[in-house]
Short mmCIF file of C-alpha atoms and ligand atoms in Angstrom, two decimals:
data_model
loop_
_atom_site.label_atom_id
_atom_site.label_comp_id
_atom_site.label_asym_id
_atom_site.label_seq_id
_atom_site.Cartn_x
_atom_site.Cartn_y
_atom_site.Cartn_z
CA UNK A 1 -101.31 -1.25 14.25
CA UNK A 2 -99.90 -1.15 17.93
CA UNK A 3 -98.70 2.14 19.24
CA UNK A 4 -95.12 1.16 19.07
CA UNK A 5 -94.96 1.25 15.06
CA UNK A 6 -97.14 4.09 13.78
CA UNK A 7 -98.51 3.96 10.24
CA UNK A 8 -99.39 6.81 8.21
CA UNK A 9 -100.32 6.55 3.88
CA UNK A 10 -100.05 9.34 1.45
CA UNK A 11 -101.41 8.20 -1.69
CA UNK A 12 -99.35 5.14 -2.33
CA UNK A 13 -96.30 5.80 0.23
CA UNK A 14 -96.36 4.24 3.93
CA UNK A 15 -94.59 6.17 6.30
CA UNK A 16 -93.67 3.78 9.01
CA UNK A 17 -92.07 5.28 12.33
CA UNK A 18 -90.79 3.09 15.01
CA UNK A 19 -91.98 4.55 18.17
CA UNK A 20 -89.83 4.18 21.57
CA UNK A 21 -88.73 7.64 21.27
CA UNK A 22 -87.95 7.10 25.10
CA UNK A 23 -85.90 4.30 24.42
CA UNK A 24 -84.25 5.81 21.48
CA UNK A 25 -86.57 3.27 19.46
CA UNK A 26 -84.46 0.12 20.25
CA UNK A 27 -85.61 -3.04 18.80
CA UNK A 28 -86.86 -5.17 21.32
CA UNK A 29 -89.23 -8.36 20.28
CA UNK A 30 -92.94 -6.57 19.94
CA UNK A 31 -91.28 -3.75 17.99
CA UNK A 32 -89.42 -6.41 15.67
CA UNK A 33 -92.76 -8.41 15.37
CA UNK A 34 -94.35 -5.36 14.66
CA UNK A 35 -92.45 -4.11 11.83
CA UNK A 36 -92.34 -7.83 10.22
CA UNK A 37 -95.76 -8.00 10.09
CA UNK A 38 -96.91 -4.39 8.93
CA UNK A 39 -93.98 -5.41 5.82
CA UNK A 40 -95.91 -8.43 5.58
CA UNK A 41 -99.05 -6.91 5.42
CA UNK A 42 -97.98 -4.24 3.15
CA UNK A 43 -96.62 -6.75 0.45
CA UNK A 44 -100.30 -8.37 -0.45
CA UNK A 45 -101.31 -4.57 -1.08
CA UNK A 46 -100.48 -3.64 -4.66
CA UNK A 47 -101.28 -0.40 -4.08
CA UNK A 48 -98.17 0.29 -2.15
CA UNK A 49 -95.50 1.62 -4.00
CA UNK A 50 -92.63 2.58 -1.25
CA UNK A 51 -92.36 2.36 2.52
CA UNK A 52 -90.30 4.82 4.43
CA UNK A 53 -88.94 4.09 7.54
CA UNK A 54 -88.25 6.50 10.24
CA UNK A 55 -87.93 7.19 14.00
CA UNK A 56 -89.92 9.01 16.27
CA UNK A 57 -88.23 11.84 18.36
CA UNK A 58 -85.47 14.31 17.47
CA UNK A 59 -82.41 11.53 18.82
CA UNK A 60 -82.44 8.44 17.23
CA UNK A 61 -83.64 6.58 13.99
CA UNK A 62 -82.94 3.36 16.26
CA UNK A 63 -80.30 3.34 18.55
CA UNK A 64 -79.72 -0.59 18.59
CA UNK A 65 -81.42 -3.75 19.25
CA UNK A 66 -82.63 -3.66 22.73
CA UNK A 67 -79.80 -3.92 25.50
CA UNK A 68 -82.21 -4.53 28.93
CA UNK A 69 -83.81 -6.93 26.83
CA UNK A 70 -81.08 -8.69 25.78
CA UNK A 71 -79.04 -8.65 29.09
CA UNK A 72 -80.97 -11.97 29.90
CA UNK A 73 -80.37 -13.99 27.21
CA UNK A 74 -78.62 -16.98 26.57
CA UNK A 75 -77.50 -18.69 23.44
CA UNK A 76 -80.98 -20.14 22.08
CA UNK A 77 -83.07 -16.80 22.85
CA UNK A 78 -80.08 -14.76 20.87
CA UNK A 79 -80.52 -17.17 17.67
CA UNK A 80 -84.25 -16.69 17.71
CA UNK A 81 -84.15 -13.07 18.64
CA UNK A 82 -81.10 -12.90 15.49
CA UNK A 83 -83.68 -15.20 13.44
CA UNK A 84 -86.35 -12.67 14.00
CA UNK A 85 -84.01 -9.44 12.80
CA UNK A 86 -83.27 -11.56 10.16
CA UNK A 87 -86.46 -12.24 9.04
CA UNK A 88 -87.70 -8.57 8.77
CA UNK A 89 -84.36 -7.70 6.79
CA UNK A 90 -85.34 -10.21 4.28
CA UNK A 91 -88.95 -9.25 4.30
CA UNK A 92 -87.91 -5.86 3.37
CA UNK A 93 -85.22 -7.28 1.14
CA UNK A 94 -88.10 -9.23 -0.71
CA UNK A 95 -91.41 -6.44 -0.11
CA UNK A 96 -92.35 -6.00 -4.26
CA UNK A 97 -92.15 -1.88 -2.92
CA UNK A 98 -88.55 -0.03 -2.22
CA UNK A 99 -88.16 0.34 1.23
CA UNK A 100 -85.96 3.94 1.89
CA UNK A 101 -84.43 4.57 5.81
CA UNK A 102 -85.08 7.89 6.51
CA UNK A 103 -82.09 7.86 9.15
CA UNK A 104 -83.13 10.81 11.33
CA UNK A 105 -80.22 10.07 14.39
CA UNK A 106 -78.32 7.23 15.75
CA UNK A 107 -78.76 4.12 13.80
CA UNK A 108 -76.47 1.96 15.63
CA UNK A 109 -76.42 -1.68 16.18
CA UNK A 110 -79.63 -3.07 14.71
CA UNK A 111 -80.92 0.52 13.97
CA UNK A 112 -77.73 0.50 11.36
CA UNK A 113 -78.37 -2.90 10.21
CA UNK A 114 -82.32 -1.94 9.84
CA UNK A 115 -81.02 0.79 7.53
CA UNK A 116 -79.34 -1.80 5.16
CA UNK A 117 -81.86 -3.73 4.41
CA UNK A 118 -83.18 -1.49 2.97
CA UNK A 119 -82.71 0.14 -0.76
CA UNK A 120 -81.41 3.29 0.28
CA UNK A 121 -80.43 5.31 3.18
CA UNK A 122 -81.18 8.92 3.36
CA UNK A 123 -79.72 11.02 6.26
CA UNK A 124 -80.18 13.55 8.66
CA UNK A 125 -76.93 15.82 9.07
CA UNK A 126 -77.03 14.37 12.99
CA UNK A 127 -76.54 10.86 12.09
CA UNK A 128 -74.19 9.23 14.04
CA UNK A 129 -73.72 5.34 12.37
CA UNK A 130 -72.29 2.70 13.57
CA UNK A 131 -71.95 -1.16 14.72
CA UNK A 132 -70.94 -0.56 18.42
CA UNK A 133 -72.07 -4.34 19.19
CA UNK A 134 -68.28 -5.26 20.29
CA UNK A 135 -68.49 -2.71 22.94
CA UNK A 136 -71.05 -5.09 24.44
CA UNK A 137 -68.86 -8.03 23.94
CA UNK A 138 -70.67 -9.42 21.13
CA UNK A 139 -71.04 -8.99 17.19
CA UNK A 140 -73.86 -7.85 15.11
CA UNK A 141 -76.82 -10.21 14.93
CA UNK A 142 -79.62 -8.67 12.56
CA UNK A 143 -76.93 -9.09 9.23
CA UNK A 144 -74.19 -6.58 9.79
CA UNK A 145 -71.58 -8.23 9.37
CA UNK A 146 -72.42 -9.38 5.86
CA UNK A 147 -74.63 -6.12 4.31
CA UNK A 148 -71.98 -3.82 5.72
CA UNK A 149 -69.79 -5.44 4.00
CA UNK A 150 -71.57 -5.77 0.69
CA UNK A 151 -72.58 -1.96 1.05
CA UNK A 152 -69.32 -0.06 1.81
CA UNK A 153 -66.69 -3.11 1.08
CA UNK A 154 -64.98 -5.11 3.48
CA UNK A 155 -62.14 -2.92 4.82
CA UNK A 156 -63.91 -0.25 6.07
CA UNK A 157 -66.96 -3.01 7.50
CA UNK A 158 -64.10 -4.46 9.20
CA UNK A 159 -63.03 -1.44 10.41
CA UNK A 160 -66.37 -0.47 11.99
CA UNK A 161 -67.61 -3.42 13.18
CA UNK A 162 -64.23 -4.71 14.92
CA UNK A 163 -64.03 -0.75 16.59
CA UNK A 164 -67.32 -0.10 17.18
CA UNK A 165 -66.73 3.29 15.96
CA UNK A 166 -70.19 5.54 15.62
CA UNK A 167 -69.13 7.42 12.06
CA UNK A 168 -70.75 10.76 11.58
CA UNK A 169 -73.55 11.60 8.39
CA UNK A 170 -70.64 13.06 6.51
CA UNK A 171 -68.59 10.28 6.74
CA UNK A 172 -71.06 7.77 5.96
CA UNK A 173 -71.72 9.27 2.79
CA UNK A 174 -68.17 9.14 1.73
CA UNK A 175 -67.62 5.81 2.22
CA UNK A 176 -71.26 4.90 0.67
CA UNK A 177 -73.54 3.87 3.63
CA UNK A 178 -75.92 6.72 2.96
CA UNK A 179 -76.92 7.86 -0.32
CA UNK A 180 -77.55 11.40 0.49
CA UNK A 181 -77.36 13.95 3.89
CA UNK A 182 -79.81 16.67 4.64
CA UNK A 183 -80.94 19.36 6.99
CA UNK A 184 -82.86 17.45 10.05
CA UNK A 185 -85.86 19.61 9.14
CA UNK A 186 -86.18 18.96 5.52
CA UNK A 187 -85.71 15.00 5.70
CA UNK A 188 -88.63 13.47 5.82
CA UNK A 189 -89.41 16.20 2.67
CA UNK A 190 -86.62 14.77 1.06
CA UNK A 191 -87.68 11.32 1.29
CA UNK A 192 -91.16 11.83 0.29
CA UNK A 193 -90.60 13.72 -2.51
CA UNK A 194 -88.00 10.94 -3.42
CA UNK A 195 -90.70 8.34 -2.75
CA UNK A 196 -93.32 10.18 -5.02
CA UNK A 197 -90.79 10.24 -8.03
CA UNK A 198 -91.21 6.88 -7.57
CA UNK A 199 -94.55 6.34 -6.73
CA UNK A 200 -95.26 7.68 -10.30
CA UNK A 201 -93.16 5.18 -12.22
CA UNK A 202 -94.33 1.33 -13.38
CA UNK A 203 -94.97 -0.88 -10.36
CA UNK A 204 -94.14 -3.89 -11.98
CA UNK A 205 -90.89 -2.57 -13.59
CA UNK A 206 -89.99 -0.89 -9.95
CA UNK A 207 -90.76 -4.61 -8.24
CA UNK A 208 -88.65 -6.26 -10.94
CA UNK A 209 -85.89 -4.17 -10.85
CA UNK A 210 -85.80 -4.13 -7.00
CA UNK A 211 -86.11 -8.23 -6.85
CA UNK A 212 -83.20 -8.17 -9.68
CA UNK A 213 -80.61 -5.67 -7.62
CA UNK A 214 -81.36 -7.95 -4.73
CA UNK A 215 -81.23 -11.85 -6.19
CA UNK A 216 -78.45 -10.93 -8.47
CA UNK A 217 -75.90 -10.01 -5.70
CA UNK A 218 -75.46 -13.74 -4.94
CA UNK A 219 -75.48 -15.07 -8.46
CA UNK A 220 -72.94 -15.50 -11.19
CA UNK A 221 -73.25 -12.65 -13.70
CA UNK A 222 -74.57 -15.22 -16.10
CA UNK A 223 -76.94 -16.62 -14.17
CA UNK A 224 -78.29 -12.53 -12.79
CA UNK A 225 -78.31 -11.21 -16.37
CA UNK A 226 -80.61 -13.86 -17.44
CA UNK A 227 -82.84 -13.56 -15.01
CA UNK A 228 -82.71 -9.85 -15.80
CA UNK A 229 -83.61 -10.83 -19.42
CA UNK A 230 -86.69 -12.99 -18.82
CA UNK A 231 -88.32 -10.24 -16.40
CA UNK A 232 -87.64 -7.52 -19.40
CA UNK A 233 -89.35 -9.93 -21.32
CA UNK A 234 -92.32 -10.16 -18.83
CA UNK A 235 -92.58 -6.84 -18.84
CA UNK A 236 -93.38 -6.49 -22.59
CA UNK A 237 -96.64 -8.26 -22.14
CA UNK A 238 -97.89 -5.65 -19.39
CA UNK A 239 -100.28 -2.81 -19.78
CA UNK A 240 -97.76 -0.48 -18.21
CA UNK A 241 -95.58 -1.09 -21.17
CA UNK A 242 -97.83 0.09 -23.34
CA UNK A 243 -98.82 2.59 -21.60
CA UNK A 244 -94.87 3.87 -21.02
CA UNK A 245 -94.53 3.72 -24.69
CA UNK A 246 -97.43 4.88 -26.27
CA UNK A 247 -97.36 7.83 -24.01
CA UNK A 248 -94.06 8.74 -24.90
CA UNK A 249 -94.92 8.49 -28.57
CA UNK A 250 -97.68 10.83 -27.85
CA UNK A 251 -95.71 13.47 -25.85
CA UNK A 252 -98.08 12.82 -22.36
CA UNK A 253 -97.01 11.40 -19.18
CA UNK A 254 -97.80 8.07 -18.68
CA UNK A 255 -100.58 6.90 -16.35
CA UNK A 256 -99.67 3.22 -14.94
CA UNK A 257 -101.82 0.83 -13.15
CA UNK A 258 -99.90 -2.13 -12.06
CA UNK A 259 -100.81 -4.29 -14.57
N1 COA B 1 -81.16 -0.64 24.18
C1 COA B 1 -81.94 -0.34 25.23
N2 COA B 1 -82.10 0.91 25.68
C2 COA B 1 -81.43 1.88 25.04
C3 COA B 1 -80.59 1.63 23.95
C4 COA B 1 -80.48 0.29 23.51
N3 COA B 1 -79.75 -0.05 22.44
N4 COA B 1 -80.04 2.79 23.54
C5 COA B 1 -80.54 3.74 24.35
N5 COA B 1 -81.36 3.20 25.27
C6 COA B 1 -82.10 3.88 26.34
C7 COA B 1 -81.21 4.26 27.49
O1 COA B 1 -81.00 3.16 28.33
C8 COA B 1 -82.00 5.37 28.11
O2 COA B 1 -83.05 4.80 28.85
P1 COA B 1 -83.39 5.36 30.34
O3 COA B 1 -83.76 6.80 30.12
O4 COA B 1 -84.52 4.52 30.80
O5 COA B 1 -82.12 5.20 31.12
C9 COA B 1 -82.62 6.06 26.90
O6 COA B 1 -82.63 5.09 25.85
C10 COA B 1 -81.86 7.27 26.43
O7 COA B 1 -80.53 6.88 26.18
P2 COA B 1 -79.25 7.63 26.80
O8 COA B 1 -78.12 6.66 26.83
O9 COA B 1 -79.62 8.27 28.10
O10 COA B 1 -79.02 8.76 25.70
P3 COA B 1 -77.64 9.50 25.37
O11 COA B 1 -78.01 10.61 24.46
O12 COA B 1 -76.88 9.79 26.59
O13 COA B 1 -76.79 8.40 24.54
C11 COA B 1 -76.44 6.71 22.86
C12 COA B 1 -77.24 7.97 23.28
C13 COA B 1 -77.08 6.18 21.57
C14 COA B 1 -74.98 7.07 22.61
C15 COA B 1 -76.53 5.67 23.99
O14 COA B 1 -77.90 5.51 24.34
C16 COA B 1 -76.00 4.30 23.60
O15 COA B 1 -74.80 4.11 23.56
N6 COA B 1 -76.91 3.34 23.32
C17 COA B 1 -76.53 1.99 23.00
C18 COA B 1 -75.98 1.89 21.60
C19 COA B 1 -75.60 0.46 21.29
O16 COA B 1 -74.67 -0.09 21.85
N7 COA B 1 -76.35 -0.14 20.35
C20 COA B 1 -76.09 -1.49 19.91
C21 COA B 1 -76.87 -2.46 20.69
S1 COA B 1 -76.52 -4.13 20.17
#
């Protein structure tokens, strides 16, 4: 694991913290490549059961995709640099694990559109928020335009991303961006204890019901609710779901494995 994304595993939650506190963490290639691959990498281990993503220093979760870097580029090295954000949003979209943004300062730019990918955004009470990319005379590239959207509705993602107005913690819970604001110092606390709650439910019902919330957003409701019904169905032949309900029948807490 390069220096740039550090890695650190309680039990079966990855901590992963993007690490250019200097550069207030923006996303330049390596750091891109880097979190694509450790996703990657995570996703053939079974024994991962949620990822938190963070950013190193007291400023910024990630303050943007990065700007020197970018400065230089024409037309073809924007797609692939866009094709490469792209790629680690859908890697998170598709990880079997919930992925939660522990949003611990600016997330702006690509640092905002980092954040929703992924299931759910927790914040520090000094978030700032925003998609500031018009500022720099272009639009969000890493899916911000269309998760933004999806997330908070398309008025307000309108509003932000044609503005480029930075939105405070406060307000981003209002309109729905973040699912909950905390004290700085209890955040990563917050998370972790969220991401244990999890960790201790069934693996395969937490990967189903991730890959479900995800696929069905495009589909009719027909179409999503059948799918729905054939992975309840799957889920009846598991271990874990005997295991759920015996263990309930027998007043204990039920011990899953995955299987
Ligand atoms: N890309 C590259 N470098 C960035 C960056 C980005 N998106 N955001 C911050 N940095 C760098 C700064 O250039 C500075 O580097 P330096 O010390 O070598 O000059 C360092 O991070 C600290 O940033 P600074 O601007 O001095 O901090 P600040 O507290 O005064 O301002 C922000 C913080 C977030 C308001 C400001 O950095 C900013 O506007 N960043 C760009 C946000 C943006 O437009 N993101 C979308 C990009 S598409």
């Amino acid at each position: 694991m390069s220096d740039i994304l550090l890695r650190e595993r309680d039990a079966g939650t990855v901590t992963l913290t993007l690490n250019r506190p200097d550069k207030l963490n923006a996303l330049n290639e390596a750091l891109v490549t880097a979190l694509h691959d450790a996703i990657v990498e995570l996703d053939r281990d079974a024994s991962v059961r949620v990822v938190i993503l963070t950013g190193a220093g007291e400023k910024a979760f990630v303050a943007g995709a990065d700007i020197a870097a970018m400065a230089g580029m024409g037309p073809i090295a924007a797609k692939a640099f866009a094709d490469l954000g792209h790629a680690v949003g859908e890697r998170i979209e598709r990880a079997h694990f919930p992925v939660i943004a522990a949003v611990n300062g600016f997330a702006l730019g690509g640092g905002c559109e980092l954040a929703l990918s992924c299931d759910f955004i927790y914040a520090s009470e000094k978030a700032k928020l925003g998609q500031p990319e018009v500022n720099l005379g272009i639009i969000p590239g890493f899916g911000g335009t269309q998760r933004l959207a999806r997330r908070v509705g398309v008025a307000k993602a309108r509003e932000l991303v044609y503005t480029g107005d930075t939105i405070d913690a406060a307000e981003a819970l209002r309109i729905g961006l973040v699912n909950a604001v905390v004290a700085p110092a209890e955040l990563l606390t917050k998370v972790r204890d969220v991401a244990k709650k999890i960790e201790g439910k069934g693996p395969l019902a937490i990967a189903q019901a991730k890959r479900l919330v995800y696929r069905g957003e495009d589909l009719s409701l027909q179409v999503a609710n059948e799918l729905e019904a054939q992975a309840f169905s799957a889920l009846f032949g598991s271990n874990d779901q005997k295991e759920g309900m015996t263990a309930f029948v027998e007043k204990r807490k039920a011990s899953f494995t995955g299987t």
